[in-house]
Coordinates of C-alpha atoms in Angstrom, one line a residue:
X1 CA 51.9 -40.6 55.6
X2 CA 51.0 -37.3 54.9
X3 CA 47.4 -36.5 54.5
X4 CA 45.1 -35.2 51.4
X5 CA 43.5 -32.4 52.8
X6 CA 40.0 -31.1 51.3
X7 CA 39.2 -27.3 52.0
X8 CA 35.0 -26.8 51.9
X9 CA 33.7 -23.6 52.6
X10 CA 30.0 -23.5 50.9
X11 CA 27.0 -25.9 50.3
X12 CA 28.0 -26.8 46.7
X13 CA 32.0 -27.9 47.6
X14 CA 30.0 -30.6 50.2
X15 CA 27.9 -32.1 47.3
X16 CA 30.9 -32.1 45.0
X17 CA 33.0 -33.7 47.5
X18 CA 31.0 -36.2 49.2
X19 CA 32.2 -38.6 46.0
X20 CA 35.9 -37.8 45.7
X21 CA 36.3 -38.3 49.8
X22 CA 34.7 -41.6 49.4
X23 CA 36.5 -42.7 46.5
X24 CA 39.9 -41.6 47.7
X25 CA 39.1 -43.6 51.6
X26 CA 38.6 -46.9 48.6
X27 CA 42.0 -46.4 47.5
X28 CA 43.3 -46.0 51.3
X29 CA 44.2 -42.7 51.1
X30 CA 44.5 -40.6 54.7
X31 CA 42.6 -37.9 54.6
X32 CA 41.7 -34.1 56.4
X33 CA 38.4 -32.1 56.3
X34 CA 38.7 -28.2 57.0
X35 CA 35.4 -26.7 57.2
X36 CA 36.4 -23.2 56.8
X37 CA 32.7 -22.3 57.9
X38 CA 32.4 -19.9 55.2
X39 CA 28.6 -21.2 54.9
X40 CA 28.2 -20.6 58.7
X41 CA 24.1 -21.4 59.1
X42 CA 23.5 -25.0 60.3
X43 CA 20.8 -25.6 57.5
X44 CA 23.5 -24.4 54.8
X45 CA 26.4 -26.7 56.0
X46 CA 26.3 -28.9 58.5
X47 CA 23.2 -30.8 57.2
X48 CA 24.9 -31.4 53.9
X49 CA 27.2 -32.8 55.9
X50 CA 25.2 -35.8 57.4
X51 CA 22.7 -36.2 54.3
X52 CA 25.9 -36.9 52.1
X53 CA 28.0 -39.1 54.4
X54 CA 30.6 -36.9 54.8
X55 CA 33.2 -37.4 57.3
X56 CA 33.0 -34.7 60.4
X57 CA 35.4 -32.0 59.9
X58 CA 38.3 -32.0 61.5
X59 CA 38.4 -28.6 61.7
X60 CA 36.0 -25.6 61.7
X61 CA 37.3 -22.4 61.1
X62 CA 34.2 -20.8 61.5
X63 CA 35.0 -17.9 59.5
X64 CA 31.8 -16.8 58.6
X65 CA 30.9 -13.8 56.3
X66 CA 32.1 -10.7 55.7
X67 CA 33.9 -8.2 52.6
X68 CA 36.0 -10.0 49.9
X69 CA 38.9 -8.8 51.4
X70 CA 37.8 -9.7 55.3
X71 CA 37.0 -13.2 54.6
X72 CA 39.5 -14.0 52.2
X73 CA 42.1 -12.6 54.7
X74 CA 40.6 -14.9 57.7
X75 CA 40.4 -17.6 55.5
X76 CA 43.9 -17.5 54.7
X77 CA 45.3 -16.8 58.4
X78 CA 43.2 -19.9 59.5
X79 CA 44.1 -21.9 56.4
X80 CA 48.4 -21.1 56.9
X81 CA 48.0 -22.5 60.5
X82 CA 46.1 -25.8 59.4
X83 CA 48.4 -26.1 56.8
X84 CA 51.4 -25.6 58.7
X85 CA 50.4 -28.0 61.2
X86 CA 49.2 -30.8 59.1
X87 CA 51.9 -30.9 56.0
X88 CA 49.4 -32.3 53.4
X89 CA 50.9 -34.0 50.4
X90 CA 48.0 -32.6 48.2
X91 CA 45.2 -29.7 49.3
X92 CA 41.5 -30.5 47.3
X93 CA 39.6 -27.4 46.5
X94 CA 36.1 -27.1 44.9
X95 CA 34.6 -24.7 43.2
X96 CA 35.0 -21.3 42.7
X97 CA 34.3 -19.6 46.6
X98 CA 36.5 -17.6 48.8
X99 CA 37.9 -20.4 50.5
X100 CA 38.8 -22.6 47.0
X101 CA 41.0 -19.3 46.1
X102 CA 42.1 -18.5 49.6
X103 CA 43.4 -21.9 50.2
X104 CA 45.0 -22.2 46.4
X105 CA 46.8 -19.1 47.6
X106 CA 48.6 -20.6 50.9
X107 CA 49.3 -23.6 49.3
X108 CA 51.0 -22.5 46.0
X109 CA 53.4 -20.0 49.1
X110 CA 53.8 -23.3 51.1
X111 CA 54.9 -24.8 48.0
X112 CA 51.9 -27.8 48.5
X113 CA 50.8 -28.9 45.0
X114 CA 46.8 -27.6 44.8
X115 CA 44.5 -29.8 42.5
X116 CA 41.4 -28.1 41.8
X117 CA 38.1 -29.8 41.2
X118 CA 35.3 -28.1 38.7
X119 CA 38.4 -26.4 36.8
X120 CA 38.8 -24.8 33.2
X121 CA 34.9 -23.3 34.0
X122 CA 34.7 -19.7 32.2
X123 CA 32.0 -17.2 32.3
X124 CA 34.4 -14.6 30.7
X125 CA 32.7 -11.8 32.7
X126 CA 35.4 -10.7 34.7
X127 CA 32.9 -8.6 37.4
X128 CA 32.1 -11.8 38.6
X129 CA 33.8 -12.4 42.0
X130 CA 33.8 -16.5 41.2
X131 CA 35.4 -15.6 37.9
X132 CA 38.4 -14.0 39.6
X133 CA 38.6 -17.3 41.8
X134 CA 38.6 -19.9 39.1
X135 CA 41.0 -18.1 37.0
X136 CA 43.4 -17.6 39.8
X137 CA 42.6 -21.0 41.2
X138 CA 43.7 -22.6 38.0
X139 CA 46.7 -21.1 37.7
X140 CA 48.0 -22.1 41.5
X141 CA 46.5 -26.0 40.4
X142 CA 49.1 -28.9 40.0
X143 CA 45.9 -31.0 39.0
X144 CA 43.1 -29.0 36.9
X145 CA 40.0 -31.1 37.7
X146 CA 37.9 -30.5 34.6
X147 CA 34.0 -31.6 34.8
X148 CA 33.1 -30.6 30.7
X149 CA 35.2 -31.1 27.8
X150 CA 35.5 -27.1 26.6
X151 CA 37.1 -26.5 30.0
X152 CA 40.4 -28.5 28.1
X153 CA 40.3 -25.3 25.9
X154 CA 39.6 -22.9 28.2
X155 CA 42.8 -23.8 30.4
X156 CA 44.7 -24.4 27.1
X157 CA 44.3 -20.9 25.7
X158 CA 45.6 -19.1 29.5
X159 CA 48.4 -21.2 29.2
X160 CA 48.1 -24.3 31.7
X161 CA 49.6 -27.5 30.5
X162 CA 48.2 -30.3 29.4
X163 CA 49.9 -32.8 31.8
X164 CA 48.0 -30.9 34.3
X165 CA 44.2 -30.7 33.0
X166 CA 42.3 -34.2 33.2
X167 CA 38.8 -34.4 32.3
X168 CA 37.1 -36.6 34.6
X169 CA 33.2 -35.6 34.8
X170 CA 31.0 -33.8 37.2
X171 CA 31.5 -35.2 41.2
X172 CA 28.2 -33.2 41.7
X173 CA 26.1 -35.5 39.3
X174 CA 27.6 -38.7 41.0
X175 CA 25.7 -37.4 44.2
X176 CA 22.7 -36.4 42.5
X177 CA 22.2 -40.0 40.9
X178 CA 23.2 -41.8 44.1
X179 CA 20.6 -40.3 45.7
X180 CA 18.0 -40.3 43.6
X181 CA 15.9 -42.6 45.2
X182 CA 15.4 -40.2 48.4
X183 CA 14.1 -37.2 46.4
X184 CA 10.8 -37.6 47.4
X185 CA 9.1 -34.3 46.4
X186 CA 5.7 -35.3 47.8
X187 CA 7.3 -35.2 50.9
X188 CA 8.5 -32.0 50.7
X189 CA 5.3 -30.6 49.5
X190 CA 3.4 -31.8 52.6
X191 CA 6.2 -30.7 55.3
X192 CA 6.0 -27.1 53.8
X193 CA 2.4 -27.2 52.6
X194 CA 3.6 -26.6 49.2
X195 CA 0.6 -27.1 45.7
X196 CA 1.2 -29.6 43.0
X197 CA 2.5 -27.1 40.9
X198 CA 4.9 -24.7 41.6
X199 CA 7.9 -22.8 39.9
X200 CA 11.0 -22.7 42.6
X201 CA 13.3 -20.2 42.8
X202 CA 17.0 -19.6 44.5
X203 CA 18.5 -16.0 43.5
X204 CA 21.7 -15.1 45.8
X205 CA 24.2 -13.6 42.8
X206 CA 25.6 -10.2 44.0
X207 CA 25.1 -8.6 41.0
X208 CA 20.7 -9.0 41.2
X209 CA 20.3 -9.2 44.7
X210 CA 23.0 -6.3 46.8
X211 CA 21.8 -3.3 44.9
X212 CA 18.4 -2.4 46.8
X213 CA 17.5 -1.1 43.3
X214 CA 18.2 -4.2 41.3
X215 CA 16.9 -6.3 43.9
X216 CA 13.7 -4.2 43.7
X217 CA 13.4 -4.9 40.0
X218 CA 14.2 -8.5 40.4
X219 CA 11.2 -9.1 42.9
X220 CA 8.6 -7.0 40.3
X221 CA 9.8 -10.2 37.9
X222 CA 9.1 -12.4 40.5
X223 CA 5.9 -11.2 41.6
X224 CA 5.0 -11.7 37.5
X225 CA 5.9 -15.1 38.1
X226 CA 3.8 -15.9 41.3
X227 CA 1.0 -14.6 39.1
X228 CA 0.9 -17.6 36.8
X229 CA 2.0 -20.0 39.4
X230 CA 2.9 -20.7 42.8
X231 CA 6.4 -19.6 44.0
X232 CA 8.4 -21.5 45.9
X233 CA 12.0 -19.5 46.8
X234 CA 14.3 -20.9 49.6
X235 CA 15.8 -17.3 50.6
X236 CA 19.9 -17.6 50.5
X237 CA 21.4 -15.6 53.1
X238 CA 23.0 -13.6 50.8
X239 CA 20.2 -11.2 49.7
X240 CA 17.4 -12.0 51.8
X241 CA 16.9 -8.7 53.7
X242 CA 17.4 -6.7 49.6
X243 CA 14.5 -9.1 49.0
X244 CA 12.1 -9.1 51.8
X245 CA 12.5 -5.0 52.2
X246 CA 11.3 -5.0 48.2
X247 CA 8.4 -6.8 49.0
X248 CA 9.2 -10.4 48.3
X249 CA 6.6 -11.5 50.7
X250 CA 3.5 -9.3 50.0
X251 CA 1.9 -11.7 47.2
X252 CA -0.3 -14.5 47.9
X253 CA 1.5 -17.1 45.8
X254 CA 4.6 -16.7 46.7
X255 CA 5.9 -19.6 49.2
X256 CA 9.6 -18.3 51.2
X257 CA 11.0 -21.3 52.9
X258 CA 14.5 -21.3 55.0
X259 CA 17.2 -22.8 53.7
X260 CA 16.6 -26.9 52.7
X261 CA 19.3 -29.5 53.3
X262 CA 20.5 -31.1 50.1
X263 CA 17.6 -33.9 49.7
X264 CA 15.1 -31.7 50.3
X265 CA 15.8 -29.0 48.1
X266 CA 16.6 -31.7 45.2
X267 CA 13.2 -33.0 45.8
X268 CA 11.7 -29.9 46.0
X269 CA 13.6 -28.7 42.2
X270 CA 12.9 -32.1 40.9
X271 CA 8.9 -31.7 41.3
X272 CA 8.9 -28.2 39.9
X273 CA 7.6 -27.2 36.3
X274 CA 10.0 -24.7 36.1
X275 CA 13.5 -23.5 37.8
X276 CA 14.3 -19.6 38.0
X277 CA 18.4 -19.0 39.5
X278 CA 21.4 -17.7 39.3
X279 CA 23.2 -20.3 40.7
X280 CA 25.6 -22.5 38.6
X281 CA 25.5 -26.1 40.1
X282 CA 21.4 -25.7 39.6
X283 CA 22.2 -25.7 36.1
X284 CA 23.6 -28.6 35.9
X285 CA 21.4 -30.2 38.9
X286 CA 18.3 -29.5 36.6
X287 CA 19.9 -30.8 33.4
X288 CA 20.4 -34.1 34.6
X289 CA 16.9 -34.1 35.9
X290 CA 15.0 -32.7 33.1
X291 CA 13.5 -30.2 34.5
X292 CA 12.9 -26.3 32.2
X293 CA 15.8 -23.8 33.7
X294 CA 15.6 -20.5 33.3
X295 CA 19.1 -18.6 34.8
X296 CA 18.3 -15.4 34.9
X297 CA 21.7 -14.4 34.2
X298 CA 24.0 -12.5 31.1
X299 CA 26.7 -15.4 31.1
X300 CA 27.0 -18.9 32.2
X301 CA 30.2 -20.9 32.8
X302 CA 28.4 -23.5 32.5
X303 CA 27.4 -23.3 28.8
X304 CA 27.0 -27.4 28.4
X305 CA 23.8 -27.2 30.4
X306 CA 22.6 -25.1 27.3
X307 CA 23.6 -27.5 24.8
X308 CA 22.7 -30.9 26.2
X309 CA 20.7 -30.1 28.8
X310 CA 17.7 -27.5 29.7
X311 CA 19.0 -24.4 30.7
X312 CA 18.7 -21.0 28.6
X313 CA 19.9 -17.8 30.0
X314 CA 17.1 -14.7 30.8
X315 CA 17.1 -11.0 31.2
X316 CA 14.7 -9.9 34.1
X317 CA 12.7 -8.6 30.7
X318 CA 12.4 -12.5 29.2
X319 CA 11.9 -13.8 33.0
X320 CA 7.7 -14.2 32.6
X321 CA 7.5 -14.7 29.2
X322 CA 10.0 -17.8 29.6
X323 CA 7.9 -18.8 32.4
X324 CA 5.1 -18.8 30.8
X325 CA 6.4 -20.8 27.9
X326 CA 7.5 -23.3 30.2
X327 CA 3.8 -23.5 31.9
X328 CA 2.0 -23.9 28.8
X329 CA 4.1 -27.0 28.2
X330 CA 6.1 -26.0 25.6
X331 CA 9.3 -26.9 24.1
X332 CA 11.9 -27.1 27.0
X333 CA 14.4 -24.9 26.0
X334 CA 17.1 -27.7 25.1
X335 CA 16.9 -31.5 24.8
X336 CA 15.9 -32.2 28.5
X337 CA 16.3 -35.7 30.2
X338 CA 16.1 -37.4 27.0
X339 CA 18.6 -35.4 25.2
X340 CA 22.3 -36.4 25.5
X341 CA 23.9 -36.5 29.0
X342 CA 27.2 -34.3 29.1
X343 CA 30.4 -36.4 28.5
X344 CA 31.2 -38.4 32.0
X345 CA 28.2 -37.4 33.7
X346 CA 27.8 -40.3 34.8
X347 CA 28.1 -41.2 38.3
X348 CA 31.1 -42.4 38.2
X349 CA 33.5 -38.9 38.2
X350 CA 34.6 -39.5 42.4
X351 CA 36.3 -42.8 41.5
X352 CA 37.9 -41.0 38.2
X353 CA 39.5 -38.2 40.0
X354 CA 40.7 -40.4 43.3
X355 CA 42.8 -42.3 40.2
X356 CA 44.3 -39.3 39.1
X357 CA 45.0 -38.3 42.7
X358 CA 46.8 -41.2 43.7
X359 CA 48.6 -41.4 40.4
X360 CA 50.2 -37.9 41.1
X361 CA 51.1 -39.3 44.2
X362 CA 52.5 -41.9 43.6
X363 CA 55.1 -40.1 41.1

C-alpha cells in the first residue's frame, strides 16, 4: 500500500502533527515522516520530536537555512527524490513554512493529491513570506484542512471548492490539552532561575527583527517592558544576533534563555502574566490557556484568537502601555479562559482529520 507521507520542516508542523500521525496509525494507515530539517538546532526539532511521541523520521533532509529562494530550491530537489522513491498516495503539509509550500509544489508536478492542514488562514498582507505560502499551498491542496470557521470564506472567495475545504479544528490545541498535566511552570522557573512573575517573550518575524534598525526599536520597547517586570525571551534563531547587537542583554531584568523544547516553553507561557510575539500558533496557544497576549503585529491570520480568546494586536508604540494594562490586572483584552473556546477546539481535531483522510482514500 502506498504510504501517507507527512513533510515537517519547523517546530510548530511537529506540535500540529503529533495528533493527526497518531490518529491516522488508529485507523491503520502506513505512514512516512520527512524531516526536511528546515529547523536544523536540536533544541528546535528534534526535542519536539520525543516530547510529542512522534515517530523518528524516516528521513532528514537536513536542509537547514538559507534565502527564500536557496531553501525552497533544496527543499524541493530533496523533496522530488523522496517523493519519487516513495509514491505516497497522499503528502500532509502543515503550516505555512518553506517546506509546506515547497513540498505542495512537487506534489501538485507529481500529480500526488496535497491535503493541507491549518488551511483557509489569511493575514491579507501580502509582504508576509507565510502569506505567499498559504495562498499558494491552498491552491495545490486536494484536501483544505481548515482549523476556524472564517477560513470556509476565505478559501471560498479565491475560488477553491467546497468539496475540498473541511473544517475539522485546531491539531495544535489537541496537543496542548493532552499535555496539560506536564506544564509544570514551577519547574521551569527553578531550572532557569526565573521570578514569580514574569512577562515572556518570542519575537522572530522578519519584518521586526532583520532590519538592524527595526530591531533596534523593537529592543527600546522591550527594555520598557523589563522595566515593569521581569523578561523572559527564548531568543529564536532567526533574529538573535539583530537582537543581542541592539542591546537585548544590557538590562537587568531581562532573562534570554536558548531555545525550550515544547513542554517547557508551554510551562514557561502558561505561568506568565503577560505574552509579547509575533508568532501565530502563540496566539492561539495563549487563548486556550488564558493567558493576556499582546502580538506585536499590524495583521493576524489568526483573527479568532481576538474574538474568543485573549489576543489584541500592538504597534511597538502600544507595546508598554498594553503591558502595563495587563500588570495592573486589568481587563484581559478579550474573554480569556472563560470566554468561548473556538469552534472544535477541542481536543479532538487529529481523529477529525485522519476521517477525512481515509475517506478521500478510500474513494
Amino acid at each position: 500500500m502506498a504510504p501517507i507521507v507527512h513533510v515537517l520542516g519547523a517546530r510548530p508542523n511537529f506540535v500540529k502533527a503529533a495528533p493527526v500521525i497518531s490518529a491516522l496509525a488508529a485507523a491503520g494507515a502506513e505512514q512516512a515522516v520527512i524531516h526536511t530539517g528546515q529547523h536544523y538546532d536540536a533544541r528546535m526539532s528534534e526535542i519536539f520530536f520525543d516530547q510529542l511521541g512522534l515517530p523518528e523520521p524516516d528521513v532528514n533532509l537536513g536542509v537547514g537555512s538559507g534565502g527564500h529562494a536557496e531553501q525552497t530550491a533544496a527543499l524541493m530537489i530533496g523533496l522530488e527524490q523522496e517523493f519519487t522513491g516513495r509514491s505516497p498516495a497522499l503528502v500532509i503539509v502543515y503550516g505555512d513554512v518553506n517546506s509546506t509550500i515547497a513540498a505542495a509544489l512537487v506534489a501538485a508536478k507529481l500529480h500526488i493529491p496535497v491535503a493541507h492542514v491549518e488551511a483557509g488562514l489569511r493575514s491579507f498582507d501580502m509582504t508576509m513570506p507565510e502569506e505567499v505560502n498559504r495562498r499558494i499551498t491552498d491552491q495545490l491542496s486536494a484536501l483544505c484542512l481548515v482549523t476556524s470557521p472564517e477560513g470556509i470564506g476565505h478559501l471560498a472567495a479565491e475560488g477553491v471548492a467546497v468539496s475540498r475545504a473541511h473544517l475539522v479544528g485546531n491539531p495544535m490545541i489537541d496537543t496542548l490539552l493532552a499535555n496539560l498535566d506536564q506544564f509544570d511552570t514551577a519547574a521551569v522557573r527553578e531550572a532557569h532561575g526565573l521570578p514569580e512573575r514574569y512577562v515572556l517573550a518570542t519575537m522572530h518575524r522578519p519584518a521586526n527583527v532583520d532590519a538592524p534598525e527595526t530591531a533596534a526599536a523593537l529592543v527600546r520597547r522591550l527594555h520598557g517592558v523589563a522595566d515593569l517586570a521581569d523578561l523572559v525571551i527564548p531568543v529564536h534563531p532567526r533574529g538573535r544576533a539583530n537582537l543581542l547587537a541592539a542591546g537585548l542583554d544590557e538590562h537587568d531584568r531581562v532573562h534570554i534563555l536558548e531555545p525550550l523544547g515544547y513542554i517547557d516553553f508551554i510551562a514557561a507561557v502558561r505561568g506568565a502574566a503577560a505574552v509579547v510575539t509575533d508568532s501565530g500558533g502563540l496566539q492561539e496557544e495563549t487563548t486556550i490557556l488564558g493567558v493576556p497576549c499582546l502580538t506585536v503585529r499590524p495583521n493576524t491570520e489568526r483573527p479568532i484568537t481576538i474574538t474568543h480568546g485573549t489576543n489584541r494586536l500592538v504597534t511597538f508604540e502600544e507595546l508598554v502601555p498594553g503591558v502595563r494594562k495587563c500588570l495592573e490586572g486589568g481587563p484581559a483584552p478579550s474573554d480569556g479562559p472563560g470566554g468561548r473556546r473556538p469552534p472544535l477546539w477541542d481536543g479532538h481535531a487529529g481523529p477529525r482529520i485522519a476521517e477525512v483522510i481515509m475517506e478521500f482514500l478510500g474513494e
